[in-house]
Short mmCIF file of C-alpha atoms and ligand atoms in Angstrom, two decimals:
data_model
loop_
_atom_site.label_atom_id
_atom_site.label_comp_id
_atom_site.label_asym_id
_atom_site.label_seq_id
_atom_site.Cartn_x
_atom_site.Cartn_y
_atom_site.Cartn_z
CA MET A 27 44.82 -12.85 2.66
CA THR A 28 43.93 -9.19 3.19
CA CYS A 29 41.29 -8.29 5.45
CA SER A 30 38.74 -7.43 2.77
CA ALA A 31 39.47 -10.99 1.17
CA LYS A 32 38.86 -12.72 4.72
CA PHE A 33 35.46 -10.57 5.42
CA ALA A 34 34.24 -11.63 1.62
CA ASN A 35 35.11 -15.13 2.00
CA ASP A 36 33.13 -15.28 5.31
CA ILE A 37 30.35 -13.68 3.32
CA LYS A 38 30.45 -16.00 0.48
CA ARG A 39 30.56 -18.89 3.01
CA ARG A 40 27.37 -17.92 4.88
CA VAL A 41 25.55 -17.23 1.49
CA SER A 42 26.41 -20.61 0.13
CA GLU A 43 25.17 -22.02 3.33
CA VAL A 44 21.83 -20.25 3.17
CA LEU A 45 21.39 -21.71 -0.53
CA GLY A 46 22.28 -24.99 0.36
CA ALA A 47 25.90 -25.08 -1.23
CA PRO A 48 24.86 -24.83 -4.90
CA GLU A 49 26.59 -26.23 -7.56
CA ASP A 50 25.61 -24.18 -10.36
CA PHE A 51 25.35 -20.10 -11.23
CA VAL A 52 22.45 -18.96 -8.86
CA PRO A 53 20.76 -15.64 -10.52
CA LEU A 54 19.79 -12.60 -8.38
CA HIS A 55 15.86 -12.98 -9.19
CA GLU A 56 14.32 -15.55 -11.59
CA PRO A 57 10.55 -15.64 -12.17
CA GLU A 58 8.65 -18.60 -10.97
CA PHE A 59 5.65 -20.45 -12.69
CA GLY A 60 4.20 -23.07 -10.65
CA GLY A 61 0.39 -22.42 -11.59
CA GLU A 62 -1.99 -22.03 -14.43
CA GLU A 63 0.34 -19.93 -16.47
CA GLU A 64 0.46 -22.40 -19.31
CA ALA A 65 -3.33 -23.11 -19.50
CA LEU A 66 -4.41 -19.58 -19.46
CA VAL A 67 -2.03 -18.49 -21.89
CA VAL A 68 -3.03 -21.44 -24.25
CA ASP A 69 -6.54 -20.00 -23.70
CA CYS A 70 -5.77 -16.99 -24.82
CA ILE A 71 -4.23 -18.27 -28.17
CA ARG A 72 -7.01 -20.48 -28.84
CA SER A 73 -9.42 -18.14 -28.47
CA GLY A 74 -7.83 -15.51 -30.26
CA TRP A 75 -8.10 -12.70 -27.50
CA VAL A 76 -4.40 -11.96 -27.37
CA SER A 77 -3.98 -8.27 -27.84
CA SER A 78 -5.72 -5.24 -26.40
CA VAL A 79 -9.22 -6.71 -25.32
CA GLY A 80 -10.33 -9.81 -23.43
CA GLU A 81 -11.58 -10.98 -20.27
CA TYR A 82 -7.91 -11.64 -18.53
CA VAL A 83 -7.20 -7.99 -18.74
CA ASP A 84 -10.39 -7.37 -16.41
CA ARG A 85 -9.69 -10.15 -14.01
CA PHE A 86 -5.93 -9.03 -13.62
CA GLU A 87 -6.91 -5.52 -12.79
CA ALA A 88 -9.79 -6.74 -10.26
CA GLY A 89 -7.08 -9.14 -8.75
CA ILE A 90 -4.37 -6.59 -8.41
CA ALA A 91 -6.69 -4.17 -6.84
CA ALA A 92 -7.63 -6.42 -4.34
CA ALA A 93 -4.08 -7.53 -3.48
CA CYS A 94 -3.45 -4.19 -2.75
CA GLY A 95 -6.32 -3.16 -1.12
CA THR A 96 -7.60 -0.69 -3.34
CA THR A 97 -10.94 -0.42 -5.13
CA HIS A 98 -9.54 0.17 -8.67
CA GLY A 99 -6.56 -1.42 -10.68
CA VAL A 100 -5.40 -0.28 -14.46
CA ALA A 101 -3.32 -2.76 -15.93
CA VAL A 102 -0.42 -1.38 -18.44
CA VAL A 103 2.29 -2.15 -20.58
CA ASN A 104 5.13 -1.72 -17.88
CA GLY A 105 6.01 -0.19 -14.53
CA THR A 106 7.58 3.04 -16.15
CA ALA A 107 4.25 3.62 -18.21
CA ALA A 108 2.51 3.11 -15.04
CA LEU A 109 4.25 5.75 -12.96
CA GLU A 110 4.12 8.24 -15.95
CA VAL A 111 0.32 8.21 -16.24
CA ALA A 112 -0.25 7.90 -12.46
CA LEU A 113 1.70 10.89 -12.10
CA ARG A 114 0.02 12.59 -15.11
CA VAL A 115 -3.48 12.20 -13.45
CA ALA A 116 -2.01 13.49 -10.14
CA GLY A 117 -1.47 16.47 -11.67
CA VAL A 118 2.08 16.74 -12.74
CA ARG A 119 2.57 19.02 -15.65
CA PRO A 120 5.19 19.67 -17.92
CA GLY A 121 7.85 22.08 -16.43
CA ASP A 122 7.07 20.80 -13.09
CA GLU A 123 9.49 19.45 -10.27
CA VAL A 124 8.78 15.91 -8.83
CA LEU A 125 10.56 15.54 -5.60
CA MET A 126 11.89 11.81 -5.47
CA PRO A 127 14.85 9.86 -3.91
CA SER A 128 18.14 9.39 -5.76
CA LEU A 129 18.53 5.92 -4.50
CA THR A 130 15.69 4.35 -6.93
CA PHE A 131 15.63 2.54 -10.19
CA ILE A 132 15.82 4.65 -13.32
CA ALA A 133 12.26 4.58 -14.26
CA THR A 134 11.18 6.76 -11.32
CA ALA A 135 13.05 9.77 -12.93
CA ASN A 136 12.52 8.37 -16.54
CA ALA A 137 8.78 8.47 -16.06
CA THR A 138 8.86 12.12 -14.84
CA HIS A 139 11.08 13.32 -17.61
CA HIS A 140 8.62 11.63 -20.51
CA LEU A 141 5.82 13.84 -19.04
CA GLY A 142 8.16 16.67 -19.57
CA ALA A 143 8.59 17.10 -15.79
CA VAL A 144 11.93 17.38 -13.80
CA PRO A 145 13.11 14.87 -11.04
CA HIS A 146 14.17 16.77 -7.98
CA PHE A 147 16.32 14.35 -5.50
CA VAL A 148 15.99 14.07 -2.08
CA ASP A 149 17.94 12.17 0.54
CA ALA A 150 17.46 8.70 1.98
CA ASP A 151 16.73 7.24 5.45
CA GLU A 152 19.07 4.55 6.75
CA ALA A 153 16.16 2.92 8.61
CA THR A 154 14.50 2.40 5.66
CA MET A 155 16.81 3.10 2.60
CA GLY A 156 13.73 5.15 1.16
CA LEU A 157 12.90 8.72 1.22
CA ALA A 158 13.57 10.50 4.60
CA PRO A 159 10.66 12.55 5.83
CA ASN A 160 12.78 14.65 7.73
CA ALA A 161 15.14 15.54 5.09
CA LEU A 162 12.50 16.13 2.68
CA ARG A 163 10.92 18.51 5.28
CA ALA A 164 14.29 20.49 5.75
CA HIS A 165 15.05 20.65 2.03
CA LEU A 166 11.52 22.03 1.42
CA GLU A 167 11.73 24.62 4.29
CA HIS A 168 15.07 25.84 2.58
CA ILE A 169 14.06 25.85 -0.91
CA ALA A 170 10.15 26.24 -1.29
CA GLU A 171 8.01 29.28 -1.65
CA ARG A 172 4.71 30.13 -2.34
CA ARG A 173 4.12 32.48 -5.21
CA HIS A 174 0.65 33.39 -5.94
CA GLY A 175 -0.62 30.40 -3.87
CA VAL A 176 1.50 28.13 -5.99
CA LEU A 177 4.35 26.18 -4.06
CA VAL A 178 7.61 26.59 -6.29
CA ASN A 179 11.31 26.02 -5.97
CA GLY A 180 12.50 29.29 -5.11
CA ARG A 181 15.80 28.61 -6.97
CA THR A 182 14.28 27.50 -10.53
CA GLY A 183 10.76 29.03 -10.06
CA ARG A 184 9.30 25.92 -11.37
CA ARG A 185 6.32 24.57 -9.38
CA LEU A 186 6.91 21.62 -6.97
CA ALA A 187 4.06 19.39 -7.88
CA ALA A 188 4.44 15.91 -6.17
CA VAL A 189 6.70 13.69 -4.33
CA VAL A 190 7.49 9.75 -5.12
CA PRO A 191 8.29 7.60 -2.19
CA MET A 192 9.76 4.26 -3.33
CA HIS A 193 9.85 1.12 -1.23
CA VAL A 194 13.24 0.09 -1.56
CA PHE A 195 13.66 -3.79 -2.30
CA GLY A 196 10.46 -4.34 -0.95
CA HIS A 197 10.98 -2.69 2.36
CA PRO A 198 8.08 0.09 3.14
CA VAL A 199 9.23 3.36 3.30
CA ASP A 200 7.88 5.78 6.06
CA MET A 201 4.74 6.68 4.30
CA ASN A 202 3.21 8.25 7.42
CA GLY A 203 6.02 10.57 8.10
CA LEU A 204 6.18 11.45 4.41
CA ALA A 205 2.51 11.97 4.16
CA ALA A 206 2.74 14.63 6.91
CA VAL A 207 5.29 16.55 5.26
CA ALA A 208 3.63 16.15 1.70
CA SER A 209 0.11 17.38 3.12
CA GLU A 210 2.02 20.20 5.23
CA PHE A 211 3.26 21.62 2.09
CA GLY A 212 0.27 20.63 -0.40
CA LEU A 213 2.43 17.99 -2.49
CA ALA A 214 0.38 15.19 -4.36
CA VAL A 215 1.91 11.80 -3.50
CA VAL A 216 2.49 9.12 -5.96
CA GLU A 217 3.73 5.88 -4.85
CA ASP A 218 6.39 3.76 -6.58
CA ALA A 219 5.32 0.61 -5.10
CA ALA A 220 7.03 -1.42 -8.22
CA GLU A 221 9.12 -3.68 -6.08
CA ALA A 222 6.34 -3.79 -3.03
CA LEU A 223 3.66 -5.89 -4.04
CA GLY A 224 2.69 -8.02 -0.89
CA SER A 225 4.64 -5.63 1.55
CA ALA A 226 2.54 -3.46 4.23
CA LEU A 227 2.76 -0.74 6.73
CA GLY A 228 0.92 -1.03 9.93
CA GLY A 229 -1.41 -3.64 8.16
CA ARG A 230 -2.09 -1.38 4.92
CA PRO A 231 -0.49 -2.79 1.83
CA CYS A 232 1.96 -0.90 -0.13
CA GLY A 233 0.08 0.27 -3.19
CA SER A 234 -2.73 1.80 -1.25
CA LEU A 235 -0.47 4.34 1.17
CA SER A 236 -1.06 7.17 -1.09
CA ARG A 237 -3.84 8.42 -3.53
CA ILE A 238 -2.48 6.51 -6.36
CA ALA A 239 0.62 3.93 -6.89
CA ALA A 240 2.60 2.22 -9.67
CA LEU A 241 3.25 -1.30 -9.74
CA SER A 242 5.64 -3.43 -12.12
CA PHE A 243 5.43 -7.09 -13.30
CA ASN A 244 8.81 -7.08 -15.12
CA GLY A 245 10.21 -10.46 -15.40
CA ASN A 246 12.63 -9.90 -12.07
CA LYS A 247 9.74 -8.79 -9.77
CA ILE A 248 7.81 -10.84 -7.22
CA LEU A 249 5.30 -11.60 -10.03
CA THR A 250 5.77 -11.22 -13.62
CA THR A 251 3.35 -10.77 -16.65
CA GLY A 252 6.41 -11.02 -19.12
CA GLY A 253 6.36 -7.41 -18.83
CA GLY A 254 3.63 -5.34 -17.56
CA GLY A 255 2.57 -2.77 -14.51
CA ALA A 256 -0.58 -1.57 -13.20
CA ILE A 257 -1.89 1.78 -11.41
CA VAL A 258 -3.72 1.42 -8.26
CA THR A 259 -5.95 3.71 -6.56
CA ASN A 260 -9.20 4.24 -4.57
CA ASP A 261 -9.96 7.35 -6.58
CA PRO A 262 -12.91 6.40 -9.22
CA ASP A 263 -11.96 9.29 -11.18
CA LEU A 264 -8.29 9.08 -11.36
CA ALA A 265 -8.72 5.35 -12.22
CA ALA A 266 -11.07 6.21 -14.96
CA TRP A 267 -9.05 8.87 -16.49
CA ALA A 268 -5.96 6.47 -16.19
CA LYS A 269 -7.99 4.08 -18.20
CA HIS A 270 -8.97 6.62 -20.71
CA LEU A 271 -5.66 7.96 -21.07
CA THR A 272 -3.68 4.45 -21.32
CA THR A 273 -6.42 3.14 -24.08
CA THR A 274 -5.65 5.83 -26.77
CA ALA A 275 -8.59 8.26 -25.04
CA LYS A 276 -11.06 7.12 -27.26
CA VAL A 277 -14.64 7.96 -26.70
CA PRO A 278 -16.80 5.00 -26.34
CA HIS A 279 -18.51 4.90 -29.67
CA ARG A 280 -19.76 1.51 -31.46
CA TRP A 281 -18.13 2.42 -34.73
CA ALA A 282 -16.40 6.16 -34.53
CA PHE A 283 -13.05 6.96 -33.88
CA PHE A 284 -13.12 10.02 -31.60
CA HIS A 285 -10.49 10.76 -29.32
CA ASP A 286 -10.80 13.68 -26.73
CA GLU A 287 -7.24 13.69 -25.31
CA ILE A 288 -3.88 13.02 -26.83
CA GLY A 289 -3.54 9.35 -24.93
CA TYR A 290 -0.98 6.62 -25.20
CA ASN A 291 -1.26 2.87 -26.18
CA TYR A 292 -0.25 1.39 -22.85
CA ARG A 293 -2.94 -1.07 -22.23
CA MET A 294 -1.76 -4.52 -21.00
CA PRO A 295 -2.29 -7.21 -23.83
CA ASN A 296 -4.57 -10.18 -22.59
CA LEU A 297 -1.81 -12.53 -23.22
CA ASN A 298 0.29 -10.89 -20.55
CA ALA A 299 -2.80 -10.62 -18.12
CA ALA A 300 -3.38 -14.24 -18.66
CA LEU A 301 -0.03 -14.98 -17.17
CA GLY A 302 -0.76 -12.27 -14.55
CA VAL A 303 -4.06 -14.01 -13.36
CA ALA A 304 -2.30 -17.44 -13.03
CA GLN A 305 0.87 -15.62 -11.10
CA LEU A 306 -1.61 -13.76 -8.74
CA ALA A 307 -2.95 -16.83 -7.39
CA GLN A 308 0.47 -17.83 -6.17
CA LEU A 309 1.18 -14.36 -4.50
CA ASP A 310 0.69 -16.05 -0.86
CA VAL A 311 2.98 -18.98 -1.37
CA ARG A 312 5.82 -16.51 -3.02
CA LEU A 313 5.64 -14.04 -0.10
CA ALA A 314 5.88 -16.98 2.46
CA GLN A 315 8.91 -18.41 0.37
CA LYS A 316 10.40 -15.06 0.22
CA ARG A 317 10.14 -14.42 3.82
CA ALA A 318 11.48 -17.86 4.90
CA LEU A 319 14.69 -17.19 2.63
CA ALA A 320 15.12 -13.53 4.24
CA ALA A 321 14.96 -15.32 7.53
CA ARG A 322 17.59 -17.71 6.84
CA TYR A 323 19.83 -15.01 5.56
CA ILE A 324 19.18 -12.91 8.60
CA SER A 325 20.14 -15.84 11.03
CA ALA A 326 23.15 -16.98 8.88
CA PHE A 327 24.57 -13.34 9.29
CA ALA A 328 23.91 -12.65 12.65
CA GLY A 329 27.17 -13.42 14.22
CA LEU A 330 29.32 -11.49 11.55
CA ASP A 331 30.87 -8.39 12.41
CA GLY A 332 30.72 -5.73 9.67
CA VAL A 333 27.67 -6.30 7.83
CA LYS A 334 23.87 -7.15 8.57
CA VAL A 335 20.97 -8.13 6.56
CA PHE A 336 18.59 -5.52 6.22
CA ALA A 337 15.74 -6.58 7.94
CA GLU A 338 11.76 -5.27 8.28
CA ARG A 339 11.43 -2.99 11.14
CA GLU A 340 8.87 -3.29 13.62
CA GLY A 341 5.15 -2.29 12.30
CA VAL A 342 5.96 -3.43 8.74
CA ARG A 343 5.74 -6.59 6.67
CA SER A 344 8.30 -6.45 3.71
CA ASN A 345 8.08 -8.88 0.77
CA TYR A 346 11.84 -9.18 0.81
CA TRP A 347 11.85 -8.83 -3.00
CA LEU A 348 15.76 -8.37 -2.95
CA ASN A 349 17.53 -9.59 0.02
CA THR A 350 20.34 -6.92 1.09
CA LEU A 351 23.53 -7.20 2.58
CA LEU A 352 24.11 -3.66 4.38
CA LEU A 353 27.88 -3.50 4.86
CA GLU A 354 28.87 -1.26 7.98
CA THR A 355 30.66 2.12 7.13
CA HIS A 356 33.90 1.00 8.37
CA MET A 357 33.88 -2.19 5.55
CA THR A 358 32.70 -0.04 2.70
CA HIS A 359 36.19 -0.52 1.38
CA ALA A 360 35.46 -4.24 0.83
CA ARG A 361 32.34 -3.81 -1.27
CA ASP A 362 33.86 -4.66 -4.41
CA THR A 363 35.71 -7.70 -3.12
CA VAL A 364 32.57 -9.02 -1.92
CA LEU A 365 30.91 -8.57 -5.13
CA LYS A 366 33.79 -10.20 -6.97
CA ILE A 367 34.06 -13.28 -4.59
CA LEU A 368 30.25 -13.82 -4.89
CA ASN A 369 30.07 -13.64 -8.33
CA ASP A 370 33.27 -15.68 -8.98
CA GLU A 371 31.46 -18.30 -6.93
CA GLY A 372 28.74 -18.31 -9.21
CA LEU A 373 26.17 -16.68 -6.50
CA MET A 374 25.05 -13.54 -8.25
CA ALA A 375 25.53 -10.40 -6.26
CA ARG A 376 24.87 -6.84 -7.29
CA PRO A 377 25.61 -3.47 -6.02
CA VAL A 378 22.68 -0.74 -5.72
CA TRP A 379 21.59 1.53 -8.47
CA GLU A 380 23.99 4.26 -9.08
CA PRO A 381 22.29 7.29 -7.33
CA LEU A 382 20.45 8.97 -9.96
CA HIS A 383 21.90 12.56 -9.32
CA THR A 384 25.30 10.89 -10.12
CA LEU A 385 24.37 10.21 -13.78
CA ASP A 386 25.36 12.36 -16.57
CA ILE A 387 21.78 12.35 -17.80
CA TYR A 388 20.39 13.70 -14.71
CA ALA A 389 23.48 15.50 -13.42
CA GLU A 390 21.41 19.20 -13.96
CA CYS A 391 18.47 18.03 -11.87
CA PRO A 392 17.91 20.12 -8.65
CA ARG A 393 18.86 18.22 -5.61
CA ALA A 394 18.93 18.25 -1.58
CA ALA A 395 22.38 17.15 0.22
CA LEU A 396 22.44 13.75 -0.19
CA PRO A 397 24.96 12.30 2.35
CA VAL A 398 22.90 9.33 3.47
CA THR A 399 22.20 8.37 -0.31
CA ALA A 400 26.10 8.39 -0.90
CA ASN A 401 26.61 6.30 2.24
CA LEU A 402 24.22 3.61 1.66
CA ALA A 403 24.98 3.47 -2.04
CA ALA A 404 28.43 2.35 -1.23
CA ARG A 405 27.31 -0.19 1.09
CA ILE A 406 24.47 -2.20 -0.47
CA VAL A 407 25.13 -5.80 -1.83
CA ASN A 408 21.99 -7.60 -3.23
CA VAL A 409 22.24 -11.62 -2.87
CA PRO A 410 20.32 -14.26 -4.80
CA SER A 411 16.58 -13.89 -3.89
CA SER A 412 14.40 -16.22 -6.09
CA ALA A 413 11.37 -17.67 -4.27
CA ARG A 414 12.50 -21.33 -5.42
CA LEU A 415 15.78 -20.70 -3.23
CA ALA A 416 13.40 -21.32 -0.09
CA GLY A 417 12.60 -24.67 -1.36
CA ASN A 418 8.99 -26.04 -1.07
CA LEU A 419 7.44 -25.00 2.32
CA ARG A 420 5.49 -27.23 3.93
C1 PLP B 9 10.99 -2.25 -11.67
C2 PLP B 9 10.70 -0.98 -11.34
C3 PLP B 9 9.90 0.01 -12.11
C4 PLP B 9 9.17 -0.10 -13.46
O1 PLP B 9 9.74 -0.86 -14.21
P1 PLP B 9 9.24 -1.57 -15.51
O2 PLP B 9 10.53 -2.36 -15.85
O3 PLP B 9 8.93 -0.33 -16.44
O4 PLP B 9 8.22 -2.41 -15.38
C5 PLP B 9 9.68 1.39 -11.42
N1 PLP B 9 10.25 1.55 -10.37
C6 PLP B 9 11.04 0.88 -9.65
C7 PLP B 9 11.77 1.46 -8.34
C8 PLP B 9 11.34 -0.49 -10.15
O5 PLP B 9 12.19 -1.41 -9.51
#
């Protein structure tokens, strides 16, 4: 056996052990319905309130804001739409540049593009897998200029409007460090908290760590509404504007159709919100299950050279959305063998996203040097992480 194959088999044995030697295929992340989902969805159907109006939307918005420790929540059709609207109300305009990690899901860049703005990629931090404050500062010192009081990218002349930190796989990014850089340069901060519902930094929930945040309730996230997203904020004006924009920007009136801006039809249907209300009631149970599963992975891999399980650092709480094996740099060559052997065994495993700056569609976008991004991208293997794999906790 080659050295890679032996290493990959050692990993397979440990993953299989953590999961209790399963016989069937184990997906990466499955939704879990353990509460009132069916009853509330049936209630929507029987009442006829399935679409764009209904009490579940209001209840879900209040619940998601409470879970994030914010005063306001606006439920929308998906996380990408949530990000787009959050960026817009935070002041991003067509032609602006938005700083973001390259190591993120495509939605972060797509939402920016759909606003007519341009993604601008900055490097990651090995300690968090998210945006590195030092790399952001060094890059801005290099390229940013003030022209007539406006912060611009000196190379492109475009305004630098915002930065979008993302909590990779639920691990909180160094938001304190990033906020300090953002305030030094006068950048808006919009949190992509799509993966981080239930995570916290210094006791403050993800979603409440910047002026405005976007969440996702896609089928593979810790809670799901089928498809869905939300904007959360403590700013009543931003919340009201986001709500207005996502509901066609109609001026309230008993019968007349006046629209005072070009809005969107991004509102979450009541049917999906009903699912969300039932799911939210189980957030604490899901978090306990996911953290218990992560603890099992961490101890199972404690003695194996060449790889570690990415664990929460001191002062943060992770929701461990996706468990991550981080290969040591000298074992990078074995990654594809690890992926093959795990998947052949029916233990679903995936690499991280292709860094966005390497995709043809975003190849022209401005970027900083991205050495940590390239290094991390070659070393990450995600392993099965559904809450149910922890079993019933007692
Ligand atoms: C899931 C996700 C989103 C939003 O995705 P939708 O599928 O549109 O709900 C945005 N950013 C990140 C990092 C995500 O993981």
